[in-house]
GROMACS .gro file of N, CA, C and O in nm:
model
  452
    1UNK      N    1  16.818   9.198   7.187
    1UNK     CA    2  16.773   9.065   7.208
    1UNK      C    3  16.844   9.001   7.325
    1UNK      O    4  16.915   9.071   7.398
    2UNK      N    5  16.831   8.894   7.342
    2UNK     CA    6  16.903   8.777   7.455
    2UNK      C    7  17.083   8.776   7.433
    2UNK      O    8  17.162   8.744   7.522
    3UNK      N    9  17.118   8.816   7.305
    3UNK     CA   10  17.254   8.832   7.282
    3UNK      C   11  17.330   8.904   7.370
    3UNK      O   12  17.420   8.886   7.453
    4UNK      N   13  17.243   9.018   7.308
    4UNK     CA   14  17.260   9.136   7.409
    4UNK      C   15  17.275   9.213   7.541
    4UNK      O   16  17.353   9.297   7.586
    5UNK      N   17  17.154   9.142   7.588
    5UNK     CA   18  17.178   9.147   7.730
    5UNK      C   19  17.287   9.034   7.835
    5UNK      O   20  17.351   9.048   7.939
    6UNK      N   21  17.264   8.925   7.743
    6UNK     CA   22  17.392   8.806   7.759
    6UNK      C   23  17.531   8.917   7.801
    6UNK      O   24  17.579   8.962   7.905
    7UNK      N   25  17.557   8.925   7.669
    7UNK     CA   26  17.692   8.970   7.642
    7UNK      C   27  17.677   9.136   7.794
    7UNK      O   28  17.745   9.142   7.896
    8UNK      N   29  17.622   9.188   7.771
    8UNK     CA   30  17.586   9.303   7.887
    8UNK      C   31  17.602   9.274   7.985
    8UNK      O   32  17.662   9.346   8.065
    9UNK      N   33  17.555   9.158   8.016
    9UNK     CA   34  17.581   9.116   8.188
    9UNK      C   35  17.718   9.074   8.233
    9UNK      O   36  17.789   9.110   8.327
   10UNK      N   37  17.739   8.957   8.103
   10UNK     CA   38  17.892   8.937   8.124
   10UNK      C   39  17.991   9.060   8.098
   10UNK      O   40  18.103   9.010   8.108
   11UNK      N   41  18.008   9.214   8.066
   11UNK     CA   42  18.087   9.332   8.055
   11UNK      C   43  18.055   9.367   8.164
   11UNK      O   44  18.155   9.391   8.232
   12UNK      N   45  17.926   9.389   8.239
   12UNK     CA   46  17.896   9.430   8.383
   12UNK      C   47  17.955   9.339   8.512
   12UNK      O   48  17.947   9.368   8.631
   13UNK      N   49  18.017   9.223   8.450
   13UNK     CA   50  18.036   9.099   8.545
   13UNK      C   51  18.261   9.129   8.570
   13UNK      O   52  18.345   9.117   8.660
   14UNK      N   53  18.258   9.159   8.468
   14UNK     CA   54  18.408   9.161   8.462
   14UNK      C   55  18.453   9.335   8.472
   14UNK      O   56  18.564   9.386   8.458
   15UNK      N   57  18.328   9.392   8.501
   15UNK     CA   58  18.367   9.569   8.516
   15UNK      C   59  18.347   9.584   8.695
   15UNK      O   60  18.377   9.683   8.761
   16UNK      N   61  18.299   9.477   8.738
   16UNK     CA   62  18.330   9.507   8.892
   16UNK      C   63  18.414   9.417   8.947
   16UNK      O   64  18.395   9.396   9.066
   17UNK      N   65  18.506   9.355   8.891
   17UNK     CA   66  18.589   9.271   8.943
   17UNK      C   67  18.698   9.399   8.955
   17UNK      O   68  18.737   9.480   8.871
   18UNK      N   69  18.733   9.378   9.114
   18UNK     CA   70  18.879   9.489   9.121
   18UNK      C   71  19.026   9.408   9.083
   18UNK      O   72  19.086   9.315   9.135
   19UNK      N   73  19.046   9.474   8.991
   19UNK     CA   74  19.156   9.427   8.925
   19UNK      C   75  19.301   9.442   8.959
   19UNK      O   76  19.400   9.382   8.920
   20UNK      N   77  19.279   9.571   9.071
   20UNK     CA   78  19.456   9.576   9.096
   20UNK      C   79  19.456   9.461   9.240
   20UNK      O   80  19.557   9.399   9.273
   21UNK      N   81  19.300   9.449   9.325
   21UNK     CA   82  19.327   9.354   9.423
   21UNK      C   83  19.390   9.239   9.348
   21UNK      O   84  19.498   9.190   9.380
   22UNK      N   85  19.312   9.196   9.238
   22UNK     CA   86  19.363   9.063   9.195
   22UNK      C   87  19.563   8.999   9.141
   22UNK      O   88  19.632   8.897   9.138
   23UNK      N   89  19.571   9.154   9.106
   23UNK     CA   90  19.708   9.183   9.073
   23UNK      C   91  19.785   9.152   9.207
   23UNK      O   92  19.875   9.068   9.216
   24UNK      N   93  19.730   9.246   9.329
   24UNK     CA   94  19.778   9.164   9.442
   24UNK      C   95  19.845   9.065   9.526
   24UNK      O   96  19.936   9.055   9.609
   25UNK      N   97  19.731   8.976   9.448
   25UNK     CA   98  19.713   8.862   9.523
   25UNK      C   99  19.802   8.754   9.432
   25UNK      O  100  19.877   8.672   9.485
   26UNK      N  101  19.783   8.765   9.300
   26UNK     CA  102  19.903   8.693   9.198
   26UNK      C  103  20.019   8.740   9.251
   26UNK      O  104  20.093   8.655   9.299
   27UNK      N  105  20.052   8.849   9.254
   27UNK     CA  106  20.207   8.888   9.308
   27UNK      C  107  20.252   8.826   9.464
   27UNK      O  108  20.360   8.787   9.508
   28UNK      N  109  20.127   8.835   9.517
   28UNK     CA  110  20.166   8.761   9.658
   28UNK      C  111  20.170   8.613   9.660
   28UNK      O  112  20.246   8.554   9.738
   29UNK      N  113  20.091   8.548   9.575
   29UNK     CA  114  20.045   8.375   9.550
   29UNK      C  115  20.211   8.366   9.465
   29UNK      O  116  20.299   8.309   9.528
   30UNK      N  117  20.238   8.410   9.358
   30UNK     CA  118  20.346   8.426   9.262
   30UNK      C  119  20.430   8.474   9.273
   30UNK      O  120  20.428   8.572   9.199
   31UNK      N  121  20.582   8.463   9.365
   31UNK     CA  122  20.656   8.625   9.398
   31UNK      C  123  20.749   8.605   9.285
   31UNK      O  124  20.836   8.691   9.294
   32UNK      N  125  20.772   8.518   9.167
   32UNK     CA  126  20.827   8.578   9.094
   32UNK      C  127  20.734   8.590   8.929
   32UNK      O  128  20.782   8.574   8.817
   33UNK      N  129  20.594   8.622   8.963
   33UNK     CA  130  20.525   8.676   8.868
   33UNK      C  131  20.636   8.774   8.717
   33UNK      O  132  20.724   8.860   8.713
   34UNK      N  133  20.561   8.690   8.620
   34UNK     CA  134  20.660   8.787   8.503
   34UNK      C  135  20.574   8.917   8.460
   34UNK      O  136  20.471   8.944   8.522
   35UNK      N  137  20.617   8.994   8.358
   35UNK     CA  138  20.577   9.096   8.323
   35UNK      C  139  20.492   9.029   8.277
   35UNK      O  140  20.386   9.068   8.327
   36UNK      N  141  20.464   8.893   8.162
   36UNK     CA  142  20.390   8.909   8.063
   36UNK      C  143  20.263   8.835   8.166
   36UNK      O  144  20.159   8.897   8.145
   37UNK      N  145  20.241   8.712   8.279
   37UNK     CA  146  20.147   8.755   8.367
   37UNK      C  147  20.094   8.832   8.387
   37UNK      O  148  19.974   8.814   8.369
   38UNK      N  149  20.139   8.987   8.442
   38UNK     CA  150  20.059   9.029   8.469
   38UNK      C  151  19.993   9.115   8.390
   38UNK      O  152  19.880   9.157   8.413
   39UNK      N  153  20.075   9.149   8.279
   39UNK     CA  154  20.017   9.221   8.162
   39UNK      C  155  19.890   9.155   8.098
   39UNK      O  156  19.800   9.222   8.047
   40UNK      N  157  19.891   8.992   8.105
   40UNK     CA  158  19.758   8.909   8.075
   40UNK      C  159  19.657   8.913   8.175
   40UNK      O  160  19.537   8.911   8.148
   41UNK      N  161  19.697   8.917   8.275
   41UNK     CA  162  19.587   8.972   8.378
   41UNK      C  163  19.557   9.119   8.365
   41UNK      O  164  19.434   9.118   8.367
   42UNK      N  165  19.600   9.261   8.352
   42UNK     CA  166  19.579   9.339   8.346
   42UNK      C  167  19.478   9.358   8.191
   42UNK      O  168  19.376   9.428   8.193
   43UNK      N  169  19.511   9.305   8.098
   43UNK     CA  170  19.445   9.256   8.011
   43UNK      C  171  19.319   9.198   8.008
   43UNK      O  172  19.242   9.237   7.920
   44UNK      N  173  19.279   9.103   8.094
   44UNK     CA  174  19.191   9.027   8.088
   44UNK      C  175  19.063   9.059   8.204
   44UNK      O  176  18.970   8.982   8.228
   45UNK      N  177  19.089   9.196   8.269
   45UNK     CA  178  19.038   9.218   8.390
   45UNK      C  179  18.999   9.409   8.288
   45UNK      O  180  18.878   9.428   8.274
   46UNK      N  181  19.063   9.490   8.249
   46UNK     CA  182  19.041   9.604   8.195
   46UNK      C  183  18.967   9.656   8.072
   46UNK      O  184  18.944   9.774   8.046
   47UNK      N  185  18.927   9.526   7.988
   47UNK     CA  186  18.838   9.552   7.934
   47UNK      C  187  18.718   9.588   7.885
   47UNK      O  188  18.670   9.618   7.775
   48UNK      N  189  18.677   9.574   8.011
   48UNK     CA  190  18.556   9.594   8.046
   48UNK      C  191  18.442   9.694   8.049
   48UNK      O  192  18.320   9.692   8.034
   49UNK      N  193  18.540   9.788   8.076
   49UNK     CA  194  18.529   9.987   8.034
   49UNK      C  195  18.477  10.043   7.957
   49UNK      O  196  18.384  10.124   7.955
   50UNK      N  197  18.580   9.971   7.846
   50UNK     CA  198  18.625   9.987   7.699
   50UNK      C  199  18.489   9.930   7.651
   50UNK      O  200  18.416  10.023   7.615
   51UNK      N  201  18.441   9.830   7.640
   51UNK     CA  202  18.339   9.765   7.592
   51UNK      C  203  18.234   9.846   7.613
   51UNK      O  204  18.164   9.870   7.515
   52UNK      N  205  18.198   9.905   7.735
   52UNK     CA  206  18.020   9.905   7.779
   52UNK      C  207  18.069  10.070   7.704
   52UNK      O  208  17.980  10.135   7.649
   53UNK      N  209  18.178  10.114   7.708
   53UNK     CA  210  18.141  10.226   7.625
   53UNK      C  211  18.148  10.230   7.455
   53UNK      O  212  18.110  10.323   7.384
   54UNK      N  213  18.206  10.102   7.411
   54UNK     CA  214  18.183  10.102   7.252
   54UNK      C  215  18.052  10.083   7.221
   54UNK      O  216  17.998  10.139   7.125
   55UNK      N  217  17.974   9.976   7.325
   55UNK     CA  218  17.872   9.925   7.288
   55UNK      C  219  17.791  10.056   7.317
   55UNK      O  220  17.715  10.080   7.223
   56UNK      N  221  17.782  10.154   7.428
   56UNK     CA  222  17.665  10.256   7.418
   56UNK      C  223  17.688  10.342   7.308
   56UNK      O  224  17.583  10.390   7.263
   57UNK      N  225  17.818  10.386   7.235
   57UNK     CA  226  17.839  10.438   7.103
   57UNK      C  227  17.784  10.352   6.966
   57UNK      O  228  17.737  10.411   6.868
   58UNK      N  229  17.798  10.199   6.976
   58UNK     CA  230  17.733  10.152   6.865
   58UNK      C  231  17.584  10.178   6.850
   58UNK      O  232  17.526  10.215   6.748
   59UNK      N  233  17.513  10.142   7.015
   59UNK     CA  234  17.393  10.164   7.027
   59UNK      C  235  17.341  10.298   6.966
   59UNK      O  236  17.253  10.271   6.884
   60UNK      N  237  17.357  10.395   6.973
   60UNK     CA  238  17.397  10.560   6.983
   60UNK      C  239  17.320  10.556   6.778
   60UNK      O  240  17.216  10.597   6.726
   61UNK      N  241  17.464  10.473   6.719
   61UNK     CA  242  17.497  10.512   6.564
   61UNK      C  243  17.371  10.422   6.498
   61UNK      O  244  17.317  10.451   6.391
   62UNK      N  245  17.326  10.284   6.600
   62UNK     CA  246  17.222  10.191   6.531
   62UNK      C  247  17.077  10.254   6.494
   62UNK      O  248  16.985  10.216   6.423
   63UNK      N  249  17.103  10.382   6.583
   63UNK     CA  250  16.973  10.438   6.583
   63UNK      C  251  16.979  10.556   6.521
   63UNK      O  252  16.873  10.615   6.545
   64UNK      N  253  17.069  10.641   6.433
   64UNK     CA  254  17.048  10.701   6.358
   64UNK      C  255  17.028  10.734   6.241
   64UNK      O  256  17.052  10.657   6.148
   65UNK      N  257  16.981  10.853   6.225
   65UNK     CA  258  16.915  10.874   6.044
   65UNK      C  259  16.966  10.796   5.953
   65UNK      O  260  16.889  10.729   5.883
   66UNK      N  261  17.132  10.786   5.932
   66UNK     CA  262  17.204  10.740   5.847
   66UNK      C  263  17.181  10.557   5.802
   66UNK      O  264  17.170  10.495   5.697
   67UNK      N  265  17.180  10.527   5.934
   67UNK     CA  266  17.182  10.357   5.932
   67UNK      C  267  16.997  10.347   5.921
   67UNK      O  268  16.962  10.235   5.882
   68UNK      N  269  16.961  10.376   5.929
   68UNK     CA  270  16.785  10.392   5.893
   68UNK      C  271  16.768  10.371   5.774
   68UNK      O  272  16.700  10.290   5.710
   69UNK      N  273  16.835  10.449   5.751
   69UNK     CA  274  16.813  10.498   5.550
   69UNK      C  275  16.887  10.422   5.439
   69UNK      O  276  16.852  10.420   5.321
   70UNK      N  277  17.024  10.345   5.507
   70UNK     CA  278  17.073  10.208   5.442
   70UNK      C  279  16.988  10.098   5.519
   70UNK      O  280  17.036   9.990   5.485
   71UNK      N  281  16.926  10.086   5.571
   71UNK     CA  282  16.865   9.973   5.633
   71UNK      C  283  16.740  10.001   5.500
   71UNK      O  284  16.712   9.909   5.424
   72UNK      N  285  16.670  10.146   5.487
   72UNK     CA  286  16.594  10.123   5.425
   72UNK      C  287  16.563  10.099   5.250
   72UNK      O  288  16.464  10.094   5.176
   73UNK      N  289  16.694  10.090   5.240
   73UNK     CA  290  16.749  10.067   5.050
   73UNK      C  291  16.768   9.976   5.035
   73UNK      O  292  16.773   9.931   4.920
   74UNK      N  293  16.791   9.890   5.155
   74UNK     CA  294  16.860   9.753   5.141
   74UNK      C  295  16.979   9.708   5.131
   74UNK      O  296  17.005   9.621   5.048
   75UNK      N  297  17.093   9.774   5.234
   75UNK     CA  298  17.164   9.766   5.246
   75UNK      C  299  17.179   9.641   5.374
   75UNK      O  300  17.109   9.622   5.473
   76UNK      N  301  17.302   9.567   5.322
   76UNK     CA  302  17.342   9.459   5.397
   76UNK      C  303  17.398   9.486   5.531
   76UNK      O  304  17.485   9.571   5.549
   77UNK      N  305  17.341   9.403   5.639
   77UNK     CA  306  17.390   9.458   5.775
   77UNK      C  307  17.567   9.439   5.784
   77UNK      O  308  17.633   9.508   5.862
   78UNK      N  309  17.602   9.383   5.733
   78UNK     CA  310  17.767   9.382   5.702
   78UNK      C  311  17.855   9.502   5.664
   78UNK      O  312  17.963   9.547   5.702
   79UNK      N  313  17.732   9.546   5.540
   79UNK     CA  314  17.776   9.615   5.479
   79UNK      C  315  17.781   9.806   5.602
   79UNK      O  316  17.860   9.900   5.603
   80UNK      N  317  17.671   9.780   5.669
   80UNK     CA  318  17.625   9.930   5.719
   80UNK      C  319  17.771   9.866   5.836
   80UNK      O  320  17.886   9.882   5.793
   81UNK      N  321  17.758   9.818   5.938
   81UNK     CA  322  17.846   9.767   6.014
   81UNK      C  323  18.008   9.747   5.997
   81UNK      O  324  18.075   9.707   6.092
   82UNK      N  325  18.062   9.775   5.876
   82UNK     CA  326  18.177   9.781   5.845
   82UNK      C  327  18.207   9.919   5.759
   82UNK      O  328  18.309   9.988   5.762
   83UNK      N  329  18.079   9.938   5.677
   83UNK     CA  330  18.177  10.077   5.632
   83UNK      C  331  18.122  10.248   5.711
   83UNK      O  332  18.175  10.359   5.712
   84UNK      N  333  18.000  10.196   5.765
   84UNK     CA  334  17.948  10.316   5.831
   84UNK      C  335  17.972  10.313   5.955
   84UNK      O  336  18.047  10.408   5.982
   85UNK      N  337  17.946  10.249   6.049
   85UNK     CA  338  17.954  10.228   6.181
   85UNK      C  339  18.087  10.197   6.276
   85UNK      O  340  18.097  10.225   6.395
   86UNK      N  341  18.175  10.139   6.201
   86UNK     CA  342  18.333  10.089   6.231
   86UNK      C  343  18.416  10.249   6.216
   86UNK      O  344  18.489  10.305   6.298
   87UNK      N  345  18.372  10.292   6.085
   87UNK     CA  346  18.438  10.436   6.091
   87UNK      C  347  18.446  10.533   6.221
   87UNK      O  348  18.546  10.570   6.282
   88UNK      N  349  18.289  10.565   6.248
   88UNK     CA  350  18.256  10.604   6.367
   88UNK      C  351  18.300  10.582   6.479
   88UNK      O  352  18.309  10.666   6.569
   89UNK      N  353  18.348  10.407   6.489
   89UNK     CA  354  18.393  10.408   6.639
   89UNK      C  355  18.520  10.382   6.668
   89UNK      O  356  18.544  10.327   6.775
   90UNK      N  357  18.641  10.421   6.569
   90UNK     CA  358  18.779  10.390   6.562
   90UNK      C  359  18.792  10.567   6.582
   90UNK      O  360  18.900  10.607   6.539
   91UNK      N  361  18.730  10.643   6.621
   91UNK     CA  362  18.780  10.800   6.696
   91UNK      C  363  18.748  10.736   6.855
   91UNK      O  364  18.811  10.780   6.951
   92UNK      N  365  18.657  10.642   6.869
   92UNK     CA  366  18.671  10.618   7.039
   92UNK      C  367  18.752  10.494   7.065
   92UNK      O  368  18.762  10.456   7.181
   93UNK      N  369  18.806  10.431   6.975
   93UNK     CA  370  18.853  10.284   6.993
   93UNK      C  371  18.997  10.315   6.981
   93UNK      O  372  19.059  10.220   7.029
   94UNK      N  373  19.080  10.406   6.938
   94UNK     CA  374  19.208  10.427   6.944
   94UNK      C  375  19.254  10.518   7.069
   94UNK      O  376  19.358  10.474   7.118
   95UNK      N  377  19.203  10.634   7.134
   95UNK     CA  378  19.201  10.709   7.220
   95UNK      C  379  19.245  10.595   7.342
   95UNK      O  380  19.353  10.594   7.402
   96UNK      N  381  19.130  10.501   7.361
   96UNK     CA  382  19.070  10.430   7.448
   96UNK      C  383  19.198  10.321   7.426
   96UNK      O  384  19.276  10.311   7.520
   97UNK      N  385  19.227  10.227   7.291
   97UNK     CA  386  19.373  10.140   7.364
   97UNK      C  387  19.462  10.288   7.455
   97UNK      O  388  19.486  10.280   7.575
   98UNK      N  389  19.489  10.380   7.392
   98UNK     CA  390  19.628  10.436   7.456
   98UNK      C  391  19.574  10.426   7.572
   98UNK      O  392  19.615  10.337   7.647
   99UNK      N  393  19.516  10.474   7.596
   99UNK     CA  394  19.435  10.489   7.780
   99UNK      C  395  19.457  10.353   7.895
   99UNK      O  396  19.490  10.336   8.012
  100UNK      N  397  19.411  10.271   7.772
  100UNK     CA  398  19.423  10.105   7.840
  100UNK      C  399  19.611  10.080   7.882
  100UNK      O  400  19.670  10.048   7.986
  101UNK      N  401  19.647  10.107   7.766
  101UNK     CA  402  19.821  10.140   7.816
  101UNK      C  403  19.879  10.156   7.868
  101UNK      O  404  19.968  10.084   7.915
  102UNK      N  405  19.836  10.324   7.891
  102UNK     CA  406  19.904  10.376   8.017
  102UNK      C  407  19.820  10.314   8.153
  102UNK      O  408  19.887  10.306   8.256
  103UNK      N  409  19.718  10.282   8.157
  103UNK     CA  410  19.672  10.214   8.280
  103UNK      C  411  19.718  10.113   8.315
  103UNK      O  412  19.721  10.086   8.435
  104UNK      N  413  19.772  10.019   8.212
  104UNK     CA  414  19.847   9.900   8.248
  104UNK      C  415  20.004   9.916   8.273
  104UNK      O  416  20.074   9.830   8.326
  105UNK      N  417  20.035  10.006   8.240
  105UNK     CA  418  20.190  10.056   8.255
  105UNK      C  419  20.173  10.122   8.364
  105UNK      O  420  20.256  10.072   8.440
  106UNK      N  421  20.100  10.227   8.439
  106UNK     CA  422  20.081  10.257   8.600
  106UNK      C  423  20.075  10.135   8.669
  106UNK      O  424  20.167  10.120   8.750
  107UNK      N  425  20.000  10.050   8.663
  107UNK     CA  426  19.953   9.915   8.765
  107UNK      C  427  20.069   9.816   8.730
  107UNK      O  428  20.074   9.724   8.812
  108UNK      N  429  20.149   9.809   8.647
  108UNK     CA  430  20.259   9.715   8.649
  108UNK      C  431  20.406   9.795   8.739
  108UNK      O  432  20.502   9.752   8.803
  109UNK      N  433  20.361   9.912   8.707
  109UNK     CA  434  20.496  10.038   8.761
  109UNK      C  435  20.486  10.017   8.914
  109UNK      O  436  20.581   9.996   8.988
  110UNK      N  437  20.311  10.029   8.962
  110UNK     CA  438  20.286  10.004   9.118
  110UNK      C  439  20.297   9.880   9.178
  110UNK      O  440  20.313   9.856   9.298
  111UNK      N  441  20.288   9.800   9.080
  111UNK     CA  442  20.311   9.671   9.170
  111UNK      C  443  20.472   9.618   9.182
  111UNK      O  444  20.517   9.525   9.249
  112UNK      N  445  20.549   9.722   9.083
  112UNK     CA  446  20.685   9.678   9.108
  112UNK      C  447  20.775   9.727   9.229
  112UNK      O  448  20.871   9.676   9.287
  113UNK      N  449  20.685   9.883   9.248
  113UNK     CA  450  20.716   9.979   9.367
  113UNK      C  451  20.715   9.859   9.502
  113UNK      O  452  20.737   9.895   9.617
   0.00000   0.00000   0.00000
């Protein structure tokens, strides 16, 4: 729906913002920028990734046999969405913080270089 593509545009909107320029330019605007700055900027700029790929994995699980067949018993969308679907995406949602981690621990390491 309109949610959807809402929310889509805004993950596509904050996935081409270059984030280490912006890191940059705080360190140059800010020269005594703290860790936890830029860790909130590195934060608030890297998420973006992470998202458009949970969301093509949710998309992925909305459409299979399983969630079909509680959709078709009458199962509560809460219910399919928390105990079927959440399972599924905490094998890509934990991988993916460490990843976010070490990416923010490289880009804080380079901007200290």
């Amino acid at each position: 729906g309109w949610i959807d593509r809402f929310l889509n545009g805004f993950i596509l909107v904050f996935a081409n913002i270059p984030t280490f320029a912006i890191l940059f330019m705080i360190a140059g605007v800010m020269q005594n920028a703290g860790w936890l700055l830029v860790s909130l900027v590195i934060g608030c700029f890297e998420w973006s990734g992470g998202a458009r790929q949970i969301r093509a994995q949710a998309m992925s699980l909305r459409g299979r046999d399983f969630t079909t067949a509680l959709r078709a018993i009458g199962e509560s969308q809460s219910h399919i969405v928390l105990s079927e679907v959440m399972p599924h995406l905490l094998g890509l949602i934990s991988p993916m913080f460490l990843r976010l981690i070490a990416a923010g621990v490289n880009m804080q390491a380079s901007l200290a270089f």
